[in-house]
JSON list of C-alpha atoms in Angstrom, two decimals:
[
{"chain": "A", "resi": 1, "resn": "UNK", "atom": "CA", "xyz": [0.00, 0.00, 0.00]},
{"chain": "A", "resi": 2, "resn": "UNK", "atom": "CA", "xyz": [1.84, 3.14, -1.14]},
{"chain": "A", "resi": 3, "resn": "UNK", "atom": "CA", "xyz": [1.63, 5.79, 1.55]},
{"chain": "A", "resi": 4, "resn": "UNK", "atom": "CA", "xyz": [1.45, 9.57, 1.50]},
{"chain": "A", "resi": 5, "resn": "UNK", "atom": "CA", "xyz": [1.11, 10.37, 5.20]},
{"chain": "A", "resi": 6, "resn": "UNK", "atom": "CA", "xyz": [0.60, 8.89, 8.63]},
{"chain": "A", "resi": 7, "resn": "UNK", "atom": "CA", "xyz": [-2.05, 9.23, 11.32]},
{"chain": "A", "resi": 8, "resn": "UNK", "atom": "CA", "xyz": [-2.84, 7.76, 14.73]},
{"chain": "A", "resi": 9, "resn": "UNK", "atom": "CA", "xyz": [-6.57, 7.78, 13.95]},
{"chain": "A", "resi": 10, "resn": "UNK", "atom": "CA", "xyz": [-7.60, 7.90, 10.26]},
{"chain": "A", "resi": 11, "resn": "UNK", "atom": "CA", "xyz": [-11.22, 7.04, 11.17]},
{"chain": "A", "resi": 12, "resn": "UNK", "atom": "CA", "xyz": [-12.03, 9.09, 14.32]},
{"chain": "A", "resi": 13, "resn": "UNK", "atom": "CA", "xyz": [-15.32, 7.30, 14.94]},
{"chain": "A", "resi": 14, "resn": "UNK", "atom": "CA", "xyz": [-13.55, 3.96, 15.48]},
{"chain": "A", "resi": 15, "resn": "UNK", "atom": "CA", "xyz": [-12.05, 3.16, 18.87]},
{"chain": "A", "resi": 16, "resn": "UNK", "atom": "CA", "xyz": [-8.26, 3.06, 18.43]},
{"chain": "A", "resi": 17, "resn": "UNK", "atom": "CA", "xyz": [-6.83, -0.45, 18.36]},
{"chain": "A", "resi": 18, "resn": "UNK", "atom": "CA", "xyz": [-4.66, -1.49, 21.30]},
{"chain": "A", "resi": 19, "resn": "UNK", "atom": "CA", "xyz": [-1.85, -3.91, 20.57]},
{"chain": "A", "resi": 20, "resn": "UNK", "atom": "CA", "xyz": [-0.25, -5.94, 23.39]},
{"chain": "A", "resi": 21, "resn": "UNK", "atom": "CA", "xyz": [3.04, -7.78, 22.85]},
{"chain": "A", "resi": 22, "resn": "UNK", "atom": "CA", "xyz": [3.99, -10.57, 25.24]},
{"chain": "A", "resi": 23, "resn": "UNK", "atom": "CA", "xyz": [7.63, -11.37, 25.97]},
{"chain": "A", "resi": 24, "resn": "UNK", "atom": "CA", "xyz": [9.85, -12.54, 28.86]},
{"chain": "A", "resi": 25, "resn": "UNK", "atom": "CA", "xyz": [11.53, -10.74, 31.76]},
{"chain": "A", "resi": 26, "resn": "UNK", "atom": "CA", "xyz": [15.25, -11.37, 32.49]},
{"chain": "A", "resi": 27, "resn": "UNK", "atom": "CA", "xyz": [14.11, -14.01, 35.00]},
{"chain": "A", "resi": 28, "resn": "UNK", "atom": "CA", "xyz": [11.97, -15.80, 32.43]},
{"chain": "A", "resi": 29, "resn": "UNK", "atom": "CA", "xyz": [8.57, -14.58, 33.60]},
{"chain": "A", "resi": 30, "resn": "UNK", "atom": "CA", "xyz": [6.00, -13.78, 30.91]},
{"chain": "A", "resi": 31, "resn": "UNK", "atom": "CA", "xyz": [5.29, -10.04, 30.70]},
{"chain": "A", "resi": 32, "resn": "UNK", "atom": "CA", "xyz": [3.82, -7.44, 28.37]},
{"chain": "A", "resi": 33, "resn": "UNK", "atom": "CA", "xyz": [6.46, -5.39, 26.60]},
{"chain": "A", "resi": 34, "resn": "UNK", "atom": "CA", "xyz": [6.19, -1.62, 26.11]},
{"chain": "A", "resi": 35, "resn": "UNK", "atom": "CA", "xyz": [5.09, -0.87, 22.56]},
{"chain": "A", "resi": 36, "resn": "UNK", "atom": "CA", "xyz": [4.37, 2.26, 20.52]},
{"chain": "A", "resi": 37, "resn": "UNK", "atom": "CA", "xyz": [0.89, 3.44, 19.59]},
{"chain": "A", "resi": 38, "resn": "UNK", "atom": "CA", "xyz": [-0.49, 2.25, 16.27]},
{"chain": "A", "resi": 39, "resn": "UNK", "atom": "CA", "xyz": [0.61, 4.39, 13.32]},
{"chain": "A", "resi": 40, "resn": "UNK", "atom": "CA", "xyz": [-1.73, 4.29, 10.32]},
{"chain": "A", "resi": 41, "resn": "UNK", "atom": "CA", "xyz": [-0.35, 4.84, 6.85]},
{"chain": "A", "resi": 42, "resn": "UNK", "atom": "CA", "xyz": [-2.85, 6.73, 4.71]},
{"chain": "A", "resi": 43, "resn": "UNK", "atom": "CA", "xyz": [-2.57, 6.33, 0.95]},
{"chain": "A", "resi": 44, "resn": "UNK", "atom": "CA", "xyz": [-6.13, 7.42, 0.17]},
{"chain": "A", "resi": 45, "resn": "UNK", "atom": "CA", "xyz": [-7.67, 9.85, 2.68]},
{"chain": "A", "resi": 46, "resn": "UNK", "atom": "CA", "xyz": [-11.22, 8.99, 1.61]},
{"chain": "A", "resi": 47, "resn": "UNK", "atom": "CA", "xyz": [-10.62, 5.28, 2.34]},
{"chain": "A", "resi": 48, "resn": "UNK", "atom": "CA", "xyz": [-9.05, 5.18, 5.81]},
{"chain": "A", "resi": 49, "resn": "UNK", "atom": "CA", "xyz": [-5.68, 3.71, 6.69]},
{"chain": "A", "resi": 50, "resn": "UNK", "atom": "CA", "xyz": [-3.54, 0.66, 7.49]},
{"chain": "A", "resi": 51, "resn": "UNK", "atom": "CA", "xyz": [-1.45, 0.13, 10.62]},
{"chain": "A", "resi": 52, "resn": "UNK", "atom": "CA", "xyz": [1.23, -2.51, 11.02]},
{"chain": "A", "resi": 53, "resn": "UNK", "atom": "CA", "xyz": [0.51, -4.33, 14.29]},
{"chain": "A", "resi": 54, "resn": "UNK", "atom": "CA", "xyz": [3.55, -6.59, 14.11]},
{"chain": "A", "resi": 55, "resn": "UNK", "atom": "CA", "xyz": [6.04, -7.87, 11.58]},
{"chain": "A", "resi": 56, "resn": "UNK", "atom": "CA", "xyz": [8.66, -10.58, 11.34]},
{"chain": "A", "resi": 57, "resn": "UNK", "atom": "CA", "xyz": [11.63, -10.43, 9.00]},
{"chain": "A", "resi": 58, "resn": "UNK", "atom": "CA", "xyz": [11.67, -14.16, 8.28]},
{"chain": "A", "resi": 59, "resn": "UNK", "atom": "CA", "xyz": [10.03, -17.48, 9.10]},
{"chain": "A", "resi": 60, "resn": "UNK", "atom": "CA", "xyz": [10.51, -19.43, 11.29]},
{"chain": "A", "resi": 61, "resn": "UNK", "atom": "CA", "xyz": [10.65, -16.40, 13.56]},
{"chain": "A", "resi": 62, "resn": "UNK", "atom": "CA", "xyz": [13.84, -15.62, 15.50]},
{"chain": "A", "resi": 63, "resn": "UNK", "atom": "CA", "xyz": [12.75, -14.42, 18.96]},
{"chain": "A", "resi": 64, "resn": "UNK", "atom": "CA", "xyz": [16.21, -14.75, 20.55]},
{"chain": "A", "resi": 65, "resn": "UNK", "atom": "CA", "xyz": [17.05, -11.78, 22.80]},
{"chain": "A", "resi": 66, "resn": "UNK", "atom": "CA", "xyz": [13.92, -10.03, 21.51]},
{"chain": "A", "resi": 67, "resn": "UNK", "atom": "CA", "xyz": [15.57, -9.26, 18.16]},
{"chain": "A", "resi": 68, "resn": "UNK", "atom": "CA", "xyz": [12.16, -9.31, 16.48]},
{"chain": "A", "resi": 69, "resn": "UNK", "atom": "CA", "xyz": [10.64, -6.95, 19.05]},
{"chain": "A", "resi": 70, "resn": "UNK", "atom": "CA", "xyz": [13.56, -4.53, 18.84]},
{"chain": "A", "resi": 71, "resn": "UNK", "atom": "CA", "xyz": [13.28, -4.45, 15.04]},
{"chain": "A", "resi": 72, "resn": "UNK", "atom": "CA", "xyz": [9.53, -3.85, 15.17]},
{"chain": "A", "resi": 73, "resn": "UNK", "atom": "CA", "xyz": [9.68, -1.01, 17.72]},
{"chain": "A", "resi": 74, "resn": "UNK", "atom": "CA", "xyz": [12.55, 0.72, 15.87]},
{"chain": "A", "resi": 75, "resn": "UNK", "atom": "CA", "xyz": [11.76, 3.97, 14.07]},
{"chain": "A", "resi": 76, "resn": "UNK", "atom": "CA", "xyz": [13.03, 2.55, 10.77]},
{"chain": "A", "resi": 77, "resn": "UNK", "atom": "CA", "xyz": [13.91, -0.77, 9.17]},
{"chain": "A", "resi": 78, "resn": "UNK", "atom": "CA", "xyz": [11.99, -3.33, 7.10]},
{"chain": "A", "resi": 79, "resn": "UNK", "atom": "CA", "xyz": [9.82, -4.52, 10.03]},
{"chain": "A", "resi": 80, "resn": "UNK", "atom": "CA", "xyz": [9.39, -1.15, 11.80]},
{"chain": "A", "resi": 81, "resn": "UNK", "atom": "CA", "xyz": [5.90, -0.36, 13.08]},
{"chain": "A", "resi": 82, "resn": "UNK", "atom": "CA", "xyz": [5.98, 2.79, 10.93]},
{"chain": "A", "resi": 83, "resn": "UNK", "atom": "CA", "xyz": [6.37, 1.01, 7.58]},
{"chain": "A", "resi": 84, "resn": "UNK", "atom": "CA", "xyz": [3.54, 0.73, 5.07]},
{"chain": "A", "resi": 85, "resn": "UNK", "atom": "CA", "xyz": [4.34, -2.34, 2.96]},
{"chain": "A", "resi": 86, "resn": "UNK", "atom": "CA", "xyz": [1.66, -5.01, 2.77]},
{"chain": "A", "resi": 87, "resn": "UNK", "atom": "CA", "xyz": [4.29, -7.73, 2.29]},
{"chain": "A", "resi": 88, "resn": "UNK", "atom": "CA", "xyz": [7.58, -7.77, 4.23]},
{"chain": "A", "resi": 89, "resn": "UNK", "atom": "CA", "xyz": [10.48, -7.29, 1.79]},
{"chain": "A", "resi": 90, "resn": "UNK", "atom": "CA", "xyz": [13.04, -10.06, 1.26]},
{"chain": "A", "resi": 91, "resn": "UNK", "atom": "CA", "xyz": [15.95, -9.96, 3.71]},
{"chain": "A", "resi": 92, "resn": "UNK", "atom": "CA", "xyz": [19.33, -8.76, 2.37]},
{"chain": "A", "resi": 93, "resn": "UNK", "atom": "CA", "xyz": [21.08, -11.47, 0.41]},
{"chain": "A", "resi": 94, "resn": "UNK", "atom": "CA", "xyz": [17.85, -13.19, -0.63]},
{"chain": "A", "resi": 95, "resn": "UNK", "atom": "CA", "xyz": [16.14, -15.80, 1.49]},
{"chain": "A", "resi": 96, "resn": "UNK", "atom": "CA", "xyz": [12.44, -16.38, 1.77]},
{"chain": "A", "resi": 97, "resn": "UNK", "atom": "CA", "xyz": [12.52, -19.00, -1.00]},
{"chain": "A", "resi": 98, "resn": "UNK", "atom": "CA", "xyz": [12.10, -16.33, -3.69]},
{"chain": "A", "resi": 99, "resn": "UNK", "atom": "CA", "xyz": [8.85, -15.18, -2.16]},
{"chain": "A", "resi": 100, "resn": "UNK", "atom": "CA", "xyz": [9.83, -12.29, 0.09]},
{"chain": "A", "resi": 101, "resn": "UNK", "atom": "CA", "xyz": [10.42, -12.01, 3.81]},
{"chain": "A", "resi": 102, "resn": "UNK", "atom": "CA", "xyz": [8.40, -12.92, 6.87]},
{"chain": "A", "resi": 103, "resn": "UNK", "atom": "CA", "xyz": [4.92, -12.17, 8.25]},
{"chain": "A", "resi": 104, "resn": "UNK", "atom": "CA", "xyz": [2.98, -8.91, 8.51]},
{"chain": "A", "resi": 105, "resn": "UNK", "atom": "CA", "xyz": [-0.01, -8.32, 10.81]},
{"chain": "A", "resi": 106, "resn": "UNK", "atom": "CA", "xyz": [-2.05, -5.26, 9.83]},
{"chain": "A", "resi": 107, "resn": "UNK", "atom": "CA", "xyz": [-5.20, -3.47, 10.94]},
{"chain": "A", "resi": 108, "resn": "UNK", "atom": "CA", "xyz": [-7.18, -1.70, 8.19]},
{"chain": "A", "resi": 109, "resn": "UNK", "atom": "CA", "xyz": [-9.76, 0.96, 9.15]},
{"chain": "A", "resi": 110, "resn": "UNK", "atom": "CA", "xyz": [-12.32, 2.01, 6.53]},
{"chain": "A", "resi": 111, "resn": "UNK", "atom": "CA", "xyz": [-14.25, 5.24, 6.56]},
{"chain": "A", "resi": 112, "resn": "UNK", "atom": "CA", "xyz": [-17.97, 5.14, 5.71]},
{"chain": "A", "resi": 113, "resn": "UNK", "atom": "CA", "xyz": [-18.22, 4.63, 1.95]},
{"chain": "A", "resi": 114, "resn": "UNK", "atom": "CA", "xyz": [-14.46, 4.17, 1.64]},
{"chain": "A", "resi": 115, "resn": "UNK", "atom": "CA", "xyz": [-13.07, 2.23, -1.36]},
{"chain": "A", "resi": 116, "resn": "UNK", "atom": "CA", "xyz": [-9.49, 1.05, -1.83]},
{"chain": "A", "resi": 117, "resn": "UNK", "atom": "CA", "xyz": [-7.57, 0.81, -5.07]},
{"chain": "A", "resi": 118, "resn": "UNK", "atom": "CA", "xyz": [-7.74, -2.46, -6.99]},
{"chain": "A", "resi": 119, "resn": "UNK", "atom": "CA", "xyz": [-4.49, -4.23, -6.17]},
{"chain": "A", "resi": 120, "resn": "UNK", "atom": "CA", "xyz": [-2.66, -7.52, -5.71]},
{"chain": "A", "resi": 121, "resn": "UNK", "atom": "CA", "xyz": [0.41, -8.62, -3.79]},
{"chain": "A", "resi": 122, "resn": "UNK", "atom": "CA", "xyz": [2.72, -11.62, -4.06]},
{"chain": "A", "resi": 123, "resn": "UNK", "atom": "CA", "xyz": [1.32, -13.14, -0.91]},
{"chain": "A", "resi": 124, "resn": "UNK", "atom": "CA", "xyz": [-1.30, -15.26, 0.76]},
{"chain": "A", "resi": 125, "resn": "UNK", "atom": "CA", "xyz": [-3.42, -13.10, 3.08]},
{"chain": "A", "resi": 126, "resn": "UNK", "atom": "CA", "xyz": [-5.77, -14.09, 5.89]},
{"chain": "A", "resi": 127, "resn": "UNK", "atom": "CA", "xyz": [-8.19, -11.16, 6.36]},
{"chain": "A", "resi": 128, "resn": "UNK", "atom": "CA", "xyz": [-10.88, -11.14, 9.08]},
{"chain": "A", "resi": 129, "resn": "UNK", "atom": "CA", "xyz": [-13.68, -8.57, 9.39]},
{"chain": "A", "resi": 130, "resn": "UNK", "atom": "CA", "xyz": [-13.89, -7.44, 13.04]},
{"chain": "A", "resi": 131, "resn": "UNK", "atom": "CA", "xyz": [-16.04, -4.25, 12.97]},
{"chain": "A", "resi": 132, "resn": "UNK", "atom": "CA", "xyz": [-18.94, -3.30, 10.70]},
{"chain": "A", "resi": 133, "resn": "UNK", "atom": "CA", "xyz": [-19.28, -4.76, 7.21]},
{"chain": "A", "resi": 134, "resn": "UNK", "atom": "CA", "xyz": [-16.56, -5.01, 4.59]},
{"chain": "A", "resi": 135, "resn": "UNK", "atom": "CA", "xyz": [-16.90, -5.82, 0.89]},
{"chain": "A", "resi": 136, "resn": "UNK", "atom": "CA", "xyz": [-14.19, -7.72, -0.98]},
{"chain": "A", "resi": 137, "resn": "UNK", "atom": "CA", "xyz": [-14.37, -7.43, -4.76]},
{"chain": "A", "resi": 138, "resn": "UNK", "atom": "CA", "xyz": [-12.35, -9.35, -7.36]},
{"chain": "A", "resi": 139, "resn": "UNK", "atom": "CA", "xyz": [-11.28, -7.89, -10.71]},
{"chain": "A", "resi": 140, "resn": "UNK", "atom": "CA", "xyz": [-13.73, -10.21, -12.49]},
{"chain": "A", "resi": 141, "resn": "UNK", "atom": "CA", "xyz": [-16.63, -8.50, -10.71]},
{"chain": "A", "resi": 142, "resn": "UNK", "atom": "CA", "xyz": [-17.39, -11.15, -8.08]},
{"chain": "A", "resi": 143, "resn": "UNK", "atom": "CA", "xyz": [-18.02, -9.65, -4.65]},
{"chain": "A", "resi": 144, "resn": "UNK", "atom": "CA", "xyz": [-18.66, -10.91, -1.12]},
{"chain": "A", "resi": 145, "resn": "UNK", "atom": "CA", "xyz": [-19.74, -9.00, 1.99]},
{"chain": "A", "resi": 146, "resn": "UNK", "atom": "CA", "xyz": [-17.98, -9.85, 5.24]},
{"chain": "A", "resi": 147, "resn": "UNK", "atom": "CA", "xyz": [-19.62, -9.51, 8.65]},
{"chain": "A", "resi": 148, "resn": "UNK", "atom": "CA", "xyz": [-17.63, -9.68, 11.90]},
{"chain": "A", "resi": 149, "resn": "UNK", "atom": "CA", "xyz": [-15.90, -13.05, 12.02]},
{"chain": "A", "resi": 150, "resn": "UNK", "atom": "CA", "xyz": [-16.14, -13.66, 8.27]},
{"chain": "A", "resi": 151, "resn": "UNK", "atom": "CA", "xyz": [-12.80, -13.87, 6.51]},
{"chain": "A", "resi": 152, "resn": "UNK", "atom": "CA", "xyz": [-11.02, -14.11, 3.18]},
{"chain": "A", "resi": 153, "resn": "UNK", "atom": "CA", "xyz": [-8.10, -16.36, 2.26]},
{"chain": "A", "resi": 154, "resn": "UNK", "atom": "CA", "xyz": [-6.54, -14.40, -0.56]},
{"chain": "A", "resi": 155, "resn": "UNK", "atom": "CA", "xyz": [-3.98, -16.04, -2.81]},
{"chain": "A", "resi": 156, "resn": "UNK", "atom": "CA", "xyz": [-2.31, -13.41, -4.96]},
{"chain": "A", "resi": 157, "resn": "UNK", "atom": "CA", "xyz": [-5.62, -12.29, -6.46]},
{"chain": "A", "resi": 158, "resn": "UNK", "atom": "CA", "xyz": [-6.46, -8.80, -7.77]},
{"chain": "A", "resi": 159, "resn": "UNK", "atom": "CA", "xyz": [-9.01, -7.25, -5.40]},
{"chain": "A", "resi": 160, "resn": "UNK", "atom": "CA", "xyz": [-10.27, -4.18, -3.63]},
{"chain": "A", "resi": 161, "resn": "UNK", "atom": "CA", "xyz": [-11.85, -3.44, -0.26]},
{"chain": "A", "resi": 162, "resn": "UNK", "atom": "CA", "xyz": [-14.82, -1.19, 0.43]},
{"chain": "A", "resi": 163, "resn": "UNK", "atom": "CA", "xyz": [-17.15, -0.19, 3.24]},
{"chain": "A", "resi": 164, "resn": "UNK", "atom": "CA", "xyz": [-20.74, -0.54, 2.00]},
{"chain": "A", "resi": 165, "resn": "UNK", "atom": "CA", "xyz": [-22.10, 1.67, 4.79]},
{"chain": "A", "resi": 166, "resn": "UNK", "atom": "CA", "xyz": [-22.32, 5.40, 4.18]},
{"chain": "A", "resi": 167, "resn": "UNK", "atom": "CA", "xyz": [-22.66, 6.11, 7.91]},
{"chain": "A", "resi": 168, "resn": "UNK", "atom": "CA", "xyz": [-20.69, 3.48, 9.89]},
{"chain": "A", "resi": 169, "resn": "UNK", "atom": "CA", "xyz": [-16.93, 2.74, 9.89]},
{"chain": "A", "resi": 170, "resn": "UNK", "atom": "CA", "xyz": [-15.49, -0.75, 9.43]},
{"chain": "A", "resi": 171, "resn": "UNK", "atom": "CA", "xyz": [-12.29, -2.60, 10.30]},
{"chain": "A", "resi": 172, "resn": "UNK", "atom": "CA", "xyz": [-10.55, -5.79, 9.25]},
{"chain": "A", "resi": 173, "resn": "UNK", "atom": "CA", "xyz": [-7.37, -7.45, 10.47]},
{"chain": "A", "resi": 174, "resn": "UNK", "atom": "CA", "xyz": [-5.04, -9.29, 8.10]},
{"chain": "A", "resi": 175, "resn": "UNK", "atom": "CA", "xyz": [-1.91, -11.41, 8.26]},
{"chain": "A", "resi": 176, "resn": "UNK", "atom": "CA", "xyz": [0.10, -11.45, 5.05]},
{"chain": "A", "resi": 177, "resn": "UNK", "atom": "CA", "xyz": [2.70, -14.08, 4.17]},
{"chain": "A", "resi": 178, "resn": "UNK", "atom": "CA", "xyz": [4.84, -13.81, 1.03]},
{"chain": "A", "resi": 179, "resn": "UNK", "atom": "CA", "xyz": [4.45, -16.46, -1.63]},
{"chain": "A", "resi": 180, "resn": "UNK", "atom": "CA", "xyz": [6.72, -17.66, -4.39]},
{"chain": "A", "resi": 181, "resn": "UNK", "atom": "CA", "xyz": [5.68, -15.81, -7.59]},
{"chain": "A", "resi": 182, "resn": "UNK", "atom": "CA", "xyz": [3.84, -18.03, -10.05]},
{"chain": "A", "resi": 183, "resn": "UNK", "atom": "CA", "xyz": [2.35, -17.79, -13.56]},
{"chain": "A", "resi": 184, "resn": "UNK", "atom": "CA", "xyz": [-1.12, -16.25, -13.95]},
{"chain": "A", "resi": 185, "resn": "UNK", "atom": "CA", "xyz": [-2.36, -16.42, -17.56]},
{"chain": "A", "resi": 186, "resn": "UNK", "atom": "CA", "xyz": [1.14, -15.92, -18.94]},
{"chain": "A", "resi": 187, "resn": "UNK", "atom": "CA", "xyz": [2.31, -13.27, -16.47]},
{"chain": "A", "resi": 188, "resn": "UNK", "atom": "CA", "xyz": [4.33, -13.75, -13.32]},
{"chain": "A", "resi": 189, "resn": "UNK", "atom": "CA", "xyz": [2.60, -12.66, -10.12]},
{"chain": "A", "resi": 190, "resn": "UNK", "atom": "CA", "xyz": [3.88, -9.28, -8.88]},
{"chain": "A", "resi": 191, "resn": "UNK", "atom": "CA", "xyz": [2.56, -6.49, -6.69]},
{"chain": "A", "resi": 192, "resn": "UNK", "atom": "CA", "xyz": [0.25, -4.13, -8.58]},
{"chain": "A", "resi": 193, "resn": "UNK", "atom": "CA", "xyz": [-1.76, -1.07, -7.43]},
{"chain": "A", "resi": 194, "resn": "UNK", "atom": "CA", "xyz": [-4.19, 0.51, -9.90]},
{"chain": "A", "resi": 195, "resn": "UNK", "atom": "CA", "xyz": [-5.45, 4.11, -9.50]},
{"chain": "A", "resi": 196, "resn": "UNK", "atom": "CA", "xyz": [-7.82, 4.62, -6.57]},
{"chain": "A", "resi": 197, "resn": "UNK", "atom": "CA", "xyz": [-11.49, 5.37, -7.30]},
{"chain": "A", "resi": 198, "resn": "UNK", "atom": "CA", "xyz": [-12.58, 8.83, -6.14]},
{"chain": "A", "resi": 199, "resn": "UNK", "atom": "CA", "xyz": [-15.76, 7.56, -4.50]},
{"chain": "A", "resi": 200, "resn": "UNK", "atom": "CA", "xyz": [-17.79, 4.43, -3.93]},
{"chain": "A", "resi": 201, "resn": "UNK", "atom": "CA", "xyz": [-19.24, 3.09, -7.17]},
{"chain": "A", "resi": 202, "resn": "UNK", "atom": "CA", "xyz": [-16.75, 4.83, -9.45]},
{"chain": "A", "resi": 203, "resn": "UNK", "atom": "CA", "xyz": [-14.96, 2.67, -12.01]},
{"chain": "A", "resi": 204, "resn": "UNK", "atom": "CA", "xyz": [-11.25, 2.31, -12.65]}
]
């Protein structure tokens, strides 16, 4: 998701998400670690925004000495909480089996009537509606409406998100995992973002 600016609350009528990260004390006791407030990246102000709730540089995850936590809470770096990528980039020197880096957990808040750009990423995404209603539309015109608890398993498909309500906000939570690029009708899967619609119902 290309980003133009950042916000702590792109949809003021939604209660801000709280993210709790569990770790260990020096004596081995389980504790909650300090963590920064959610930072939403806003690519399309009429849509809402996306916040990275956690990210891992590679899988299996390396939790030794909290290296993952330190990387996430840093102000910069590929897994920083401030970054806007949907898929974690490949680590330096390759890795990831040709399909990118690790895991990315994101929260997406949608304004009433908000519509995202049509896009695809080289990933498999598990997206769960948690507030309101969310529509998921494929480039072939098929569309489903998600209610809280409903979810999409997305496998590199071209799609867009929208909030069908003109009065109520919506939210979904997604975990994205990179996939190895594969052939789709003669073209190799790659990340694509088409121009954003200006309002709900407009065509690309």
